Amino acid sequence: MTVPTNRFPDDFVWGCATSAYQIEGSPLADGAGMNVWHRFSHTRGRVVNDENGDIACDHYRRYESDIELMKQLGLQAYRFSIAWSRILPEGTGRVNPAGLGFYERLVDRLLEKGIQPTATLFHWDLPVALDDRGGWLNRDIAGWFADYAESVFRRFDDRIKLWATLNEPWVVSDNGYLHGTAAPGHRSLFEAPIATHNLMRAHGAAVQAYRATGRHQIGLVVNIEPKYPASTSSEDVAATRRAEAQMNRQFIEPAMLGRYPEELRDVFGEAWPDWPASDVEQIRQPIDFIGLNYYTRAVVRNDPGAWPLRAAPVRQSQVAHTEMGWEVFPQGLTDTLLWIKDRYGAPPIYVTENGAAFADPATAAGDVLDDPRRVEYFRTHIRAVHDAMRAGVDVRGYFAWSMLDNFEWALGYSKRFGIIHVDYATQKRTPKASATFYSGVIASNGAVL
Ligand code: NCW
Ligand code: CA
């Protein structure tokens, strides 16, 4: 494949990404069951300002006008997630037709507008009925997830041609079960490895179900944050390896190579079990693509006090950071794409998320909000994708995170990732300059970068 010097291949796919709990609102509407982020955010002290997704962007009710906005931007694809608890209110068993109905209307409207729907089956909103049965700690969840996946595949595979099983399983295991900063809010060295393993078993089981019932493409979405040692000391280099194994290889490695990184034993100690070989075999199912979520890098030093990694990030001075405190480092995206190619057998890759939270100015110039730092972030990162493609990486598409400002999990509404501003008091949408910029990128296939 030759990639033109000044633009992207004609069949490259440009889109935006969102997730169900972060934008939909109406989490209990039309017979939906409760999900763990609803319960977590309604527990005092868990989310900044005790905010929650009860309304969010009200996309559940405004999806038609939101799709109209997507159309105006010229989006070719839209990556959303399906809320498990809308489809199966108890997590297993009874299917809720009204839940399927919402995604059916969404998908059909996208197709009518010429926008390719791509769906993620799990973006962190586990049904509470399943959490009450142990959630990701219960071995049975692999089968529960595969059954849920199968009912969705059967209904939508004729119209959805690109599927993802899990979004960022690292966040679920690490924030949800190790550190307790995400739902379900557990803090346990022993639980996190079990959650990891069952997430990956569920991924494998869903891919198997897809091969039996689906006819298109399915993959896994991972967040990768390349790790660079703060010094050449052996301590810093070893700490970097631990951090890199724990965040970047804990999930992709079993999926692609059928083994967990050895460093996880060093990170988790006796809490990291020897998993049955048959489990790991089941996790390694051939997949059609890797979805990469890339935001930043980390420079890492040894830190004996940092539990449990014994590694800590070193903040870089004199360089730009986003509102998340994340360093702006586009080279890391090129490096990561090349790393996936070299380490995991050159799979097709979609950049399933990339973007930046910045505080927007209070006033609008005209009817577009000026967000020059976000424009610059997209410009440099999309160039970084192009650089990797010129170096031979098979990147098939790029999804900006996010279409709309939305509920940023434990950080509530305080962080704005959207290329479209949302006024939460009125639900008014206002495009930012980054939306106009991204439209131009799409229309010119990258020639305006
Ligand atoms: S990892 C992460 N993000 C953002 C989120 O909006 C999206 O759903 C994810 O796929 C953007 O991309 C990913 N956010 C995690 C932030 C963790 C904040 C922890 C706060 C602790 C108090
Ligand atoms: Ca295209």
Short mmCIF file of C-alpha atoms and ligand atoms in Angstrom, two decimals:
data_model
loop_
_atom_site.label_atom_id
_atom_site.label_comp_id
_atom_site.label_asym_id
_atom_site.label_seq_id
_atom_site.Cartn_x
_atom_site.Cartn_y
_atom_site.Cartn_z
CA MET A 1 0.00 0.00 0.00
CA THR A 2 1.46 3.36 -0.94
CA VAL A 3 0.30 6.36 1.02
CA PRO A 4 0.34 9.69 -0.80
CA THR A 5 2.75 12.24 0.69
CA ASN A 6 0.21 14.98 1.29
CA ARG A 7 -3.05 13.21 2.03
CA PHE A 8 -4.66 9.96 3.21
CA PRO A 9 -5.74 7.00 1.06
CA ASP A 10 -9.15 7.37 -0.56
CA ASP A 11 -10.69 4.58 1.50
CA PHE A 12 -9.48 5.98 4.84
CA VAL A 13 -12.38 6.42 7.28
CA TRP A 14 -12.89 9.64 9.27
CA GLY A 15 -15.21 9.66 12.25
CA CYS A 16 -16.02 10.77 15.77
CA ALA A 17 -16.43 8.66 18.89
CA THR A 18 -18.67 8.78 21.96
CA SER A 19 -19.92 6.33 24.59
CA ALA A 20 -23.38 5.55 25.88
CA TYR A 21 -23.22 6.59 29.53
CA GLN A 22 -21.21 9.72 28.71
CA ILE A 23 -23.74 11.25 26.31
CA GLU A 24 -27.12 9.52 26.29
CA GLY A 25 -28.80 10.54 29.55
CA SER A 26 -32.12 8.83 30.38
CA PRO A 27 -30.20 5.84 31.76
CA LEU A 28 -33.34 4.12 33.06
CA ALA A 29 -35.70 5.01 30.22
CA ASP A 30 -37.86 2.50 28.38
CA GLY A 31 -37.19 -0.40 30.70
CA ALA A 32 -33.39 -0.17 30.92
CA GLY A 33 -31.74 -1.76 33.93
CA MET A 34 -29.40 0.20 36.16
CA ASN A 35 -25.71 0.20 35.27
CA VAL A 36 -22.70 0.49 37.59
CA TRP A 37 -21.86 4.04 36.51
CA HIS A 38 -25.36 5.13 37.46
CA ARG A 39 -24.93 3.57 40.89
CA PHE A 40 -21.36 4.86 41.30
CA SER A 41 -22.17 8.42 40.28
CA HIS A 42 -25.19 8.47 42.61
CA THR A 43 -22.96 7.47 45.52
CA ARG A 44 -21.77 10.62 47.26
CA GLY A 45 -18.13 11.55 46.88
CA ARG A 46 -17.34 9.34 43.92
CA VAL A 47 -17.59 11.90 41.08
CA VAL A 48 -16.42 15.54 41.09
CA ASN A 49 -19.35 17.69 42.29
CA ASP A 50 -21.39 14.50 42.63
CA GLU A 51 -22.35 14.81 38.97
CA ASN A 52 -23.91 11.93 37.04
CA GLY A 53 -25.14 10.85 33.62
CA ASP A 54 -28.88 11.30 34.29
CA ILE A 55 -29.10 13.92 31.56
CA ALA A 56 -25.59 14.21 30.10
CA CYS A 57 -25.99 15.44 26.50
CA ASP A 58 -29.58 14.18 26.35
CA HIS A 59 -28.51 12.36 23.22
CA TYR A 60 -31.03 9.58 23.90
CA ARG A 61 -33.71 12.08 22.98
CA ARG A 62 -31.70 14.32 20.63
CA TYR A 63 -29.96 11.71 18.51
CA GLU A 64 -31.66 12.86 15.32
CA SER A 65 -30.42 16.44 15.53
CA ASP A 66 -27.00 15.16 16.68
CA ILE A 67 -26.78 13.00 13.56
CA GLU A 68 -27.70 16.07 11.53
CA LEU A 69 -24.69 17.84 13.08
CA MET A 70 -22.49 14.86 12.17
CA LYS A 71 -23.75 15.08 8.63
CA GLN A 72 -22.92 18.79 8.50
CA LEU A 73 -19.38 18.02 9.64
CA GLY A 74 -19.05 15.50 6.84
CA LEU A 75 -18.33 12.57 9.17
CA GLN A 76 -18.00 9.29 7.34
CA ALA A 77 -18.34 7.08 10.41
CA TYR A 78 -19.62 7.31 13.96
CA ARG A 79 -18.32 5.16 16.81
CA PHE A 80 -20.81 4.79 19.66
CA SER A 81 -21.28 2.23 22.41
CA ILE A 82 -24.29 0.11 23.23
CA ALA A 83 -25.53 0.11 26.82
CA TRP A 84 -25.75 -3.56 27.88
CA SER A 85 -28.37 -2.69 30.50
CA ARG A 86 -30.71 -1.22 27.87
CA ILE A 87 -30.60 -4.46 25.88
CA LEU A 88 -30.69 -6.86 28.85
CA PRO A 89 -32.01 -5.06 31.95
CA GLU A 90 -30.96 -7.95 34.20
CA GLY A 91 -27.71 -8.43 32.30
CA THR A 92 -28.72 -11.90 31.16
CA GLY A 93 -31.92 -13.51 29.94
CA ARG A 94 -34.77 -11.25 28.98
CA VAL A 95 -34.15 -8.92 26.04
CA ASN A 96 -35.73 -5.46 26.24
CA PRO A 97 -37.13 -4.62 22.80
CA ALA A 98 -37.26 -0.89 23.56
CA GLY A 99 -33.52 -0.91 24.26
CA LEU A 100 -32.78 -2.52 20.92
CA GLY A 101 -35.23 -0.04 19.41
CA PHE A 102 -33.16 2.99 20.40
CA TYR A 103 -30.02 1.66 18.72
CA GLU A 104 -32.07 0.56 15.73
CA ARG A 105 -33.35 4.11 15.21
CA LEU A 106 -29.85 5.47 15.71
CA VAL A 107 -28.26 3.08 13.23
CA ASP A 108 -30.95 3.49 10.61
CA ARG A 109 -30.76 7.26 10.79
CA LEU A 110 -26.95 7.17 10.48
CA LEU A 111 -27.24 4.97 7.41
CA GLU A 112 -29.85 7.25 5.90
CA LYS A 113 -27.37 10.10 6.27
CA GLY A 114 -24.55 8.08 4.74
CA ILE A 115 -22.63 7.70 8.02
CA GLN A 116 -21.16 4.28 8.80
CA PRO A 117 -22.18 3.10 12.29
CA THR A 118 -19.50 1.34 14.35
CA ALA A 119 -20.41 -0.10 17.72
CA THR A 120 -18.55 -0.90 20.92
CA LEU A 121 -20.28 -3.53 23.05
CA PHE A 122 -18.86 -2.46 26.39
CA HIS A 123 -17.71 1.03 27.33
CA TRP A 124 -17.74 0.49 31.13
CA ASP A 125 -21.47 0.56 31.94
CA LEU A 126 -21.96 -2.94 33.34
CA PRO A 127 -25.54 -3.84 34.38
CA VAL A 128 -25.76 -3.63 38.20
CA ALA A 129 -27.62 -6.94 38.19
CA LEU A 130 -24.35 -8.50 37.04
CA ASP A 131 -22.18 -6.45 39.40
CA ASP A 132 -24.37 -7.82 42.19
CA ARG A 133 -23.34 -11.30 41.03
CA GLY A 134 -19.64 -10.39 41.20
CA GLY A 135 -19.37 -8.49 37.94
CA TRP A 136 -15.96 -8.91 36.32
CA LEU A 137 -14.85 -11.08 39.24
CA ASN A 138 -17.31 -13.82 38.32
CA ARG A 139 -15.97 -16.34 35.79
CA ASP A 140 -19.45 -16.70 34.33
CA ILE A 141 -19.26 -13.19 32.91
CA ALA A 142 -17.51 -14.44 29.77
CA GLY A 143 -20.67 -16.35 28.88
CA TRP A 144 -22.96 -13.50 29.93
CA PHE A 145 -21.06 -11.12 27.70
CA ALA A 146 -21.04 -13.51 24.75
CA ASP A 147 -24.82 -14.00 25.05
CA TYR A 148 -25.40 -10.24 25.15
CA ALA A 149 -23.04 -9.78 22.21
CA GLU A 150 -24.77 -12.47 20.23
CA SER A 151 -28.21 -10.89 20.63
CA VAL A 152 -26.80 -7.58 19.39
CA PHE A 153 -24.91 -9.19 16.48
CA ARG A 154 -28.04 -11.01 15.37
CA ARG A 155 -30.01 -7.81 15.29
CA PHE A 156 -27.44 -5.43 13.79
CA ASP A 157 -24.70 -7.22 11.86
CA ASP A 158 -26.58 -6.56 8.62
CA ARG A 159 -26.08 -2.83 9.21
CA ILE A 160 -23.05 -2.51 11.52
CA LYS A 161 -19.87 -3.71 9.82
CA LEU A 162 -17.28 -2.71 12.37
CA TRP A 163 -17.53 -3.95 15.96
CA ALA A 164 -15.44 -3.63 19.10
CA THR A 165 -15.79 -5.91 22.10
CA LEU A 166 -14.35 -3.89 25.00
CA ASN A 167 -13.26 -0.27 25.25
CA GLU A 168 -10.07 0.18 27.30
CA PRO A 169 -10.26 -2.83 29.62
CA TRP A 170 -7.27 -1.36 31.47
CA VAL A 171 -9.46 1.42 32.88
CA VAL A 172 -12.01 -1.10 34.15
CA SER A 173 -9.42 -3.28 35.84
CA ASP A 174 -7.04 -0.56 37.04
CA ASN A 175 -9.41 2.27 37.94
CA GLY A 176 -12.41 0.07 38.72
CA TYR A 177 -10.87 -2.80 40.71
CA LEU A 178 -7.31 -1.77 41.67
CA HIS A 179 -7.56 1.92 42.60
CA GLY A 180 -11.30 2.35 43.01
CA THR A 181 -11.60 5.62 41.08
CA ALA A 182 -14.05 4.19 38.54
CA ALA A 183 -17.10 1.95 38.91
CA PRO A 184 -17.49 -0.37 40.69
CA GLY A 185 -14.98 1.43 42.94
CA HIS A 186 -13.03 -1.47 44.43
CA ARG A 187 -9.46 -1.12 45.66
CA SER A 188 -7.86 -4.53 45.67
CA LEU A 189 -4.56 -5.97 44.49
CA PHE A 190 -6.16 -9.40 44.33
CA GLU A 191 -9.27 -8.42 42.42
CA ALA A 192 -7.63 -6.49 39.59
CA PRO A 193 -5.89 -9.52 38.03
CA ILE A 194 -9.15 -11.49 38.17
CA ALA A 195 -11.06 -8.63 36.55
CA THR A 196 -8.40 -8.43 33.84
CA HIS A 197 -8.59 -12.11 33.12
CA ASN A 198 -12.38 -12.23 32.98
CA LEU A 199 -12.51 -9.13 30.77
CA MET A 200 -10.20 -10.87 28.36
CA ARG A 201 -12.09 -14.16 28.56
CA ALA A 202 -15.25 -12.19 27.76
CA HIS A 203 -13.52 -10.57 24.81
CA GLY A 204 -12.48 -13.99 23.48
CA ALA A 205 -15.94 -15.44 23.99
CA ALA A 206 -17.58 -12.52 22.17
CA VAL A 207 -15.22 -12.89 19.23
CA GLN A 208 -16.11 -16.60 19.08
CA ALA A 209 -19.81 -15.68 19.11
CA TYR A 210 -19.16 -13.21 16.32
CA ARG A 211 -17.53 -15.81 14.12
CA ALA A 212 -20.64 -17.95 14.57
CA THR A 213 -23.20 -15.21 13.92
CA GLY A 214 -21.50 -12.19 12.30
CA ARG A 215 -20.03 -11.67 8.87
CA HIS A 216 -17.98 -8.47 9.12
CA GLN A 217 -15.17 -7.18 11.34
CA ILE A 218 -14.54 -7.26 15.06
CA GLY A 219 -11.66 -6.02 17.19
CA LEU A 220 -10.50 -4.91 20.63
CA VAL A 221 -10.01 -1.28 21.70
CA VAL A 222 -7.03 -0.61 23.96
CA ASN A 223 -5.58 2.56 25.42
CA ILE A 224 -1.84 2.73 24.93
CA GLU A 225 0.34 5.36 26.58
CA PRO A 226 3.94 4.81 25.50
CA LYS A 227 6.36 4.84 28.42
CA TYR A 228 9.79 6.41 28.23
CA PRO A 229 12.34 6.08 31.09
CA ALA A 230 13.20 9.28 32.95
CA SER A 231 16.87 8.31 32.99
CA THR A 232 19.14 5.52 31.82
CA SER A 233 19.43 4.10 35.35
CA SER A 234 18.52 0.42 35.58
CA GLU A 235 15.91 1.27 38.25
CA ASP A 236 14.10 3.74 35.99
CA VAL A 237 14.32 1.40 33.03
CA ALA A 238 12.86 -1.48 35.06
CA ALA A 239 10.09 0.78 36.43
CA THR A 240 9.26 1.81 32.88
CA ARG A 241 8.97 -1.83 31.85
CA ARG A 242 6.57 -2.54 34.73
CA ALA A 243 4.41 0.44 33.86
CA GLU A 244 4.45 -0.42 30.17
CA ALA A 245 3.52 -4.06 30.81
CA GLN A 246 0.75 -3.13 33.24
CA MET A 247 -0.90 -0.48 31.10
CA ASN A 248 0.07 -1.24 27.51
CA ARG A 249 0.50 -5.00 27.26
CA GLN A 250 -1.77 -6.49 29.95
CA PHE A 251 -4.67 -6.77 27.47
CA ILE A 252 -3.34 -6.67 23.91
CA GLU A 253 -0.68 -9.28 24.64
CA PRO A 254 -3.01 -12.14 25.61
CA ALA A 255 -5.41 -11.18 22.81
CA MET A 256 -2.74 -11.14 20.11
CA LEU A 257 -0.01 -13.45 21.40
CA GLY A 258 -1.82 -15.73 23.85
CA ARG A 259 0.28 -14.84 26.89
CA TYR A 260 0.38 -12.28 29.68
CA PRO A 261 3.50 -10.14 30.18
CA GLU A 262 5.91 -11.68 32.70
CA GLU A 263 6.32 -8.31 34.42
CA LEU A 264 2.76 -8.61 35.80
CA ARG A 265 4.06 -11.07 38.37
CA ASP A 266 6.53 -8.40 39.48
CA VAL A 267 3.74 -5.80 39.65
CA PHE A 268 1.05 -7.87 41.38
CA GLY A 269 3.22 -10.37 43.26
CA GLU A 270 1.30 -13.38 44.56
CA ALA A 271 -1.95 -11.66 43.54
CA TRP A 272 -1.15 -12.51 39.91
CA PRO A 273 -2.28 -16.15 39.41
CA ASP A 274 -0.98 -18.69 36.93
CA TRP A 275 -3.94 -18.80 34.57
CA PRO A 276 -4.94 -22.06 32.87
CA ALA A 277 -3.40 -22.35 29.41
CA SER A 278 -6.82 -23.19 27.99
CA ASP A 279 -8.16 -19.81 29.15
CA VAL A 280 -5.35 -17.93 27.48
CA GLU A 281 -5.88 -19.93 24.31
CA GLN A 282 -9.52 -18.91 24.31
CA ILE A 283 -8.55 -15.26 24.76
CA ARG A 284 -6.36 -15.39 21.67
CA GLN A 285 -8.96 -15.32 18.92
CA PRO A 286 -7.99 -13.93 15.53
CA ILE A 287 -9.37 -10.39 15.38
CA ASP A 288 -9.83 -8.12 12.38
CA PHE A 289 -8.27 -4.97 13.79
CA ILE A 290 -6.82 -3.30 16.83
CA GLY A 291 -8.58 -0.14 18.00
CA LEU A 292 -6.05 2.27 19.48
CA ASN A 293 -7.04 5.03 21.87
CA TYR A 294 -4.12 7.42 22.14
CA TYR A 295 -3.93 10.59 24.21
CA THR A 296 -0.50 11.04 25.74
CA ARG A 297 2.77 9.46 26.83
CA ALA A 298 4.42 9.03 30.21
CA VAL A 299 8.00 9.55 31.31
CA VAL A 300 8.57 7.12 34.16
CA ARG A 301 10.87 6.85 37.15
CA ASN A 302 11.32 4.25 39.84
CA ASP A 303 9.26 5.07 42.95
CA PRO A 304 9.21 2.43 45.71
CA GLY A 305 6.28 4.25 47.38
CA ALA A 306 3.92 4.09 44.40
CA TRP A 307 1.50 1.23 44.98
CA PRO A 308 1.59 -1.28 43.41
CA LEU A 309 3.70 -0.40 40.36
CA ARG A 310 6.67 1.13 42.15
CA ALA A 311 6.78 3.51 39.23
CA ALA A 312 5.68 7.14 38.91
CA PRO A 313 5.19 9.58 36.05
CA VAL A 314 7.54 12.56 35.81
CA ARG A 315 5.80 15.71 34.64
CA GLN A 316 7.63 17.38 31.78
CA SER A 317 8.14 21.11 32.14
CA GLN A 318 8.08 23.62 29.29
CA VAL A 319 5.72 21.53 27.18
CA ALA A 320 1.98 21.75 26.58
CA HIS A 321 -0.46 19.75 28.72
CA THR A 322 -4.21 19.34 28.36
CA GLU A 323 -6.76 19.96 31.12
CA MET A 324 -6.42 16.30 32.05
CA GLY A 325 -2.79 17.05 32.90
CA TRP A 326 -1.80 14.92 29.93
CA GLU A 327 1.32 15.96 27.99
CA VAL A 328 0.71 16.81 24.35
CA PHE A 329 3.08 14.42 22.58
CA PRO A 330 2.15 13.59 18.99
CA GLN A 331 5.33 11.62 18.31
CA GLY A 332 4.01 9.06 20.79
CA LEU A 333 1.15 8.26 18.43
CA THR A 334 3.54 7.50 15.57
CA ASP A 335 5.72 5.46 17.95
CA THR A 336 2.71 3.50 19.25
CA LEU A 337 1.38 2.68 15.79
CA LEU A 338 4.82 1.41 14.76
CA TRP A 339 5.12 -0.54 18.01
CA ILE A 340 1.80 -2.32 17.39
CA LYS A 341 2.85 -3.13 13.84
CA ASP A 342 6.22 -4.55 14.87
CA ARG A 343 5.17 -6.39 18.00
CA TYR A 344 1.78 -7.78 17.02
CA GLY A 345 2.16 -8.81 13.39
CA ALA A 346 1.05 -5.68 11.56
CA PRO A 347 -2.71 -5.90 12.20
CA PRO A 348 -5.06 -3.36 10.60
CA ILE A 349 -5.47 -0.51 13.07
CA TYR A 350 -8.15 2.06 13.64
CA VAL A 351 -7.33 5.03 15.84
CA THR A 352 -10.61 4.66 17.73
CA GLU A 353 -10.03 7.68 19.98
CA ASN A 354 -7.74 10.68 19.98
CA GLY A 355 -8.44 14.16 21.26
CA ALA A 356 -7.92 16.68 24.03
CA ALA A 357 -9.72 18.33 26.95
CA PHE A 358 -9.17 22.06 27.06
CA ALA A 359 -11.15 24.75 28.82
CA ASP A 360 -13.08 26.70 26.24
CA PRO A 361 -13.28 30.48 26.31
CA ALA A 362 -16.47 31.83 27.87
CA THR A 363 -17.47 33.85 24.86
CA ALA A 364 -17.94 32.83 21.27
CA ALA A 365 -16.53 34.73 18.31
CA GLY A 366 -19.44 34.58 15.90
CA ASP A 367 -21.21 31.28 16.39
CA VAL A 368 -18.04 29.19 16.50
CA LEU A 369 -16.06 28.82 19.74
CA ASP A 370 -12.37 29.38 19.34
CA ASP A 371 -10.26 26.44 20.59
CA PRO A 372 -6.83 26.90 19.00
CA ARG A 373 -5.07 24.42 21.27
CA ARG A 374 -7.49 21.63 20.34
CA VAL A 375 -7.07 22.48 16.63
CA GLU A 376 -3.31 22.23 17.06
CA TYR A 377 -3.69 18.95 18.94
CA PHE A 378 -5.69 17.41 16.10
CA ARG A 379 -3.41 18.82 13.42
CA THR A 380 -0.25 17.39 14.97
CA HIS A 381 -1.78 14.04 15.91
CA ILE A 382 -3.41 13.44 12.53
CA ARG A 383 -0.04 14.23 10.97
CA ALA A 384 1.48 11.69 13.35
CA VAL A 385 -0.94 9.05 12.02
CA HIS A 386 0.07 9.94 8.49
CA ASP A 387 3.77 9.63 9.40
CA ALA A 388 3.15 6.11 10.71
CA MET A 389 1.28 5.16 7.55
CA ARG A 390 4.14 6.43 5.41
CA ALA A 391 6.35 4.16 7.52
CA GLY A 392 4.18 1.19 6.63
CA VAL A 393 1.54 0.95 9.38
CA ASP A 394 -1.84 -0.24 8.13
CA VAL A 395 -4.13 2.42 9.63
CA ARG A 396 -7.66 2.23 8.27
CA GLY A 397 -9.37 5.12 10.01
CA TYR A 398 -9.34 7.82 12.67
CA PHE A 399 -12.04 8.75 15.21
CA ALA A 400 -11.86 12.05 17.07
CA TRP A 401 -12.77 11.94 20.77
CA SER A 402 -15.24 13.38 21.12
CA MET A 403 -18.08 14.66 19.04
CA LEU A 404 -19.64 16.45 22.02
CA ASP A 405 -18.47 17.68 25.41
CA ASN A 406 -19.70 14.98 27.77
CA PHE A 407 -19.65 13.26 31.17
CA GLU A 408 -15.97 12.58 31.83
CA TRP A 409 -16.51 9.74 34.35
CA ALA A 410 -15.11 10.50 37.82
CA LEU A 411 -14.26 14.01 36.62
CA GLY A 412 -17.89 14.80 35.84
CA TYR A 413 -18.58 17.64 33.43
CA SER A 414 -15.42 19.52 34.36
CA LYS A 415 -13.43 18.28 31.35
CA ARG A 416 -14.51 19.13 27.84
CA PHE A 417 -13.26 16.88 25.03
CA GLY A 418 -15.85 17.85 22.42
CA ILE A 419 -15.30 19.41 19.02
CA ILE A 420 -18.85 20.63 19.61
CA HIS A 421 -19.51 22.61 22.77
CA VAL A 422 -22.49 21.62 24.93
CA ASP A 423 -24.19 24.17 27.15
CA TYR A 424 -25.58 21.80 29.78
CA ALA A 425 -28.17 24.31 31.00
CA THR A 426 -29.85 24.54 27.60
CA GLN A 427 -28.39 21.55 25.70
CA LYS A 428 -27.40 23.98 22.97
CA ARG A 429 -24.65 22.64 20.71
CA THR A 430 -22.07 25.08 19.32
CA PRO A 431 -19.33 23.90 16.98
CA LYS A 432 -15.81 24.81 18.04
CA ALA A 433 -13.10 25.85 15.57
CA SER A 434 -11.78 22.29 15.90
CA ALA A 435 -15.02 21.00 14.37
CA THR A 436 -14.57 23.30 11.38
CA PHE A 437 -10.94 22.27 11.14
CA TYR A 438 -11.80 18.56 11.31
CA SER A 439 -14.46 19.02 8.61
CA GLY A 440 -11.78 20.45 6.37
CA VAL A 441 -9.48 17.52 7.09
CA ILE A 442 -12.24 15.11 6.12
CA ALA A 443 -13.29 17.01 3.01
CA SER A 444 -9.69 17.18 1.73
CA ASN A 445 -8.66 13.73 2.98
CA GLY A 446 -5.95 15.33 5.06
CA ALA A 447 -4.61 17.72 2.45
CA VAL A 448 -5.21 20.77 4.68
CA LEU A 449 -2.97 19.53 7.48
S1 NCW B 1 -9.20 6.94 29.88
C1 NCW B 1 -10.25 8.18 29.79
N1 NCW B 1 -10.75 8.51 28.57
C2 NCW B 1 -11.54 9.61 28.27
C3 NCW B 1 -12.98 9.11 28.28
O1 NCW B 1 -13.86 10.14 27.97
C4 NCW B 1 -13.21 7.96 27.31
O2 NCW B 1 -14.43 7.32 27.59
C5 NCW B 1 -12.10 6.96 27.42
O3 NCW B 1 -12.20 6.00 26.39
C6 NCW B 1 -11.07 9.94 26.92
O4 NCW B 1 -10.64 8.64 26.43
C7 NCW B 1 -10.75 7.68 27.45
N2 NCW B 1 -10.59 8.80 30.86
C8 NCW B 1 -10.23 8.31 32.12
C9 NCW B 1 -10.01 9.44 33.02
C10 NCW B 1 -9.72 8.90 34.36
C11 NCW B 1 -9.85 9.98 35.35
C12 NCW B 1 -9.58 9.45 36.69
C13 NCW B 1 -9.93 10.45 37.71
C14 NCW B 1 -9.65 9.96 39.07
C15 NCW B 1 -10.25 10.85 40.12
CA CA B 2 -12.84 8.25 3.26
#
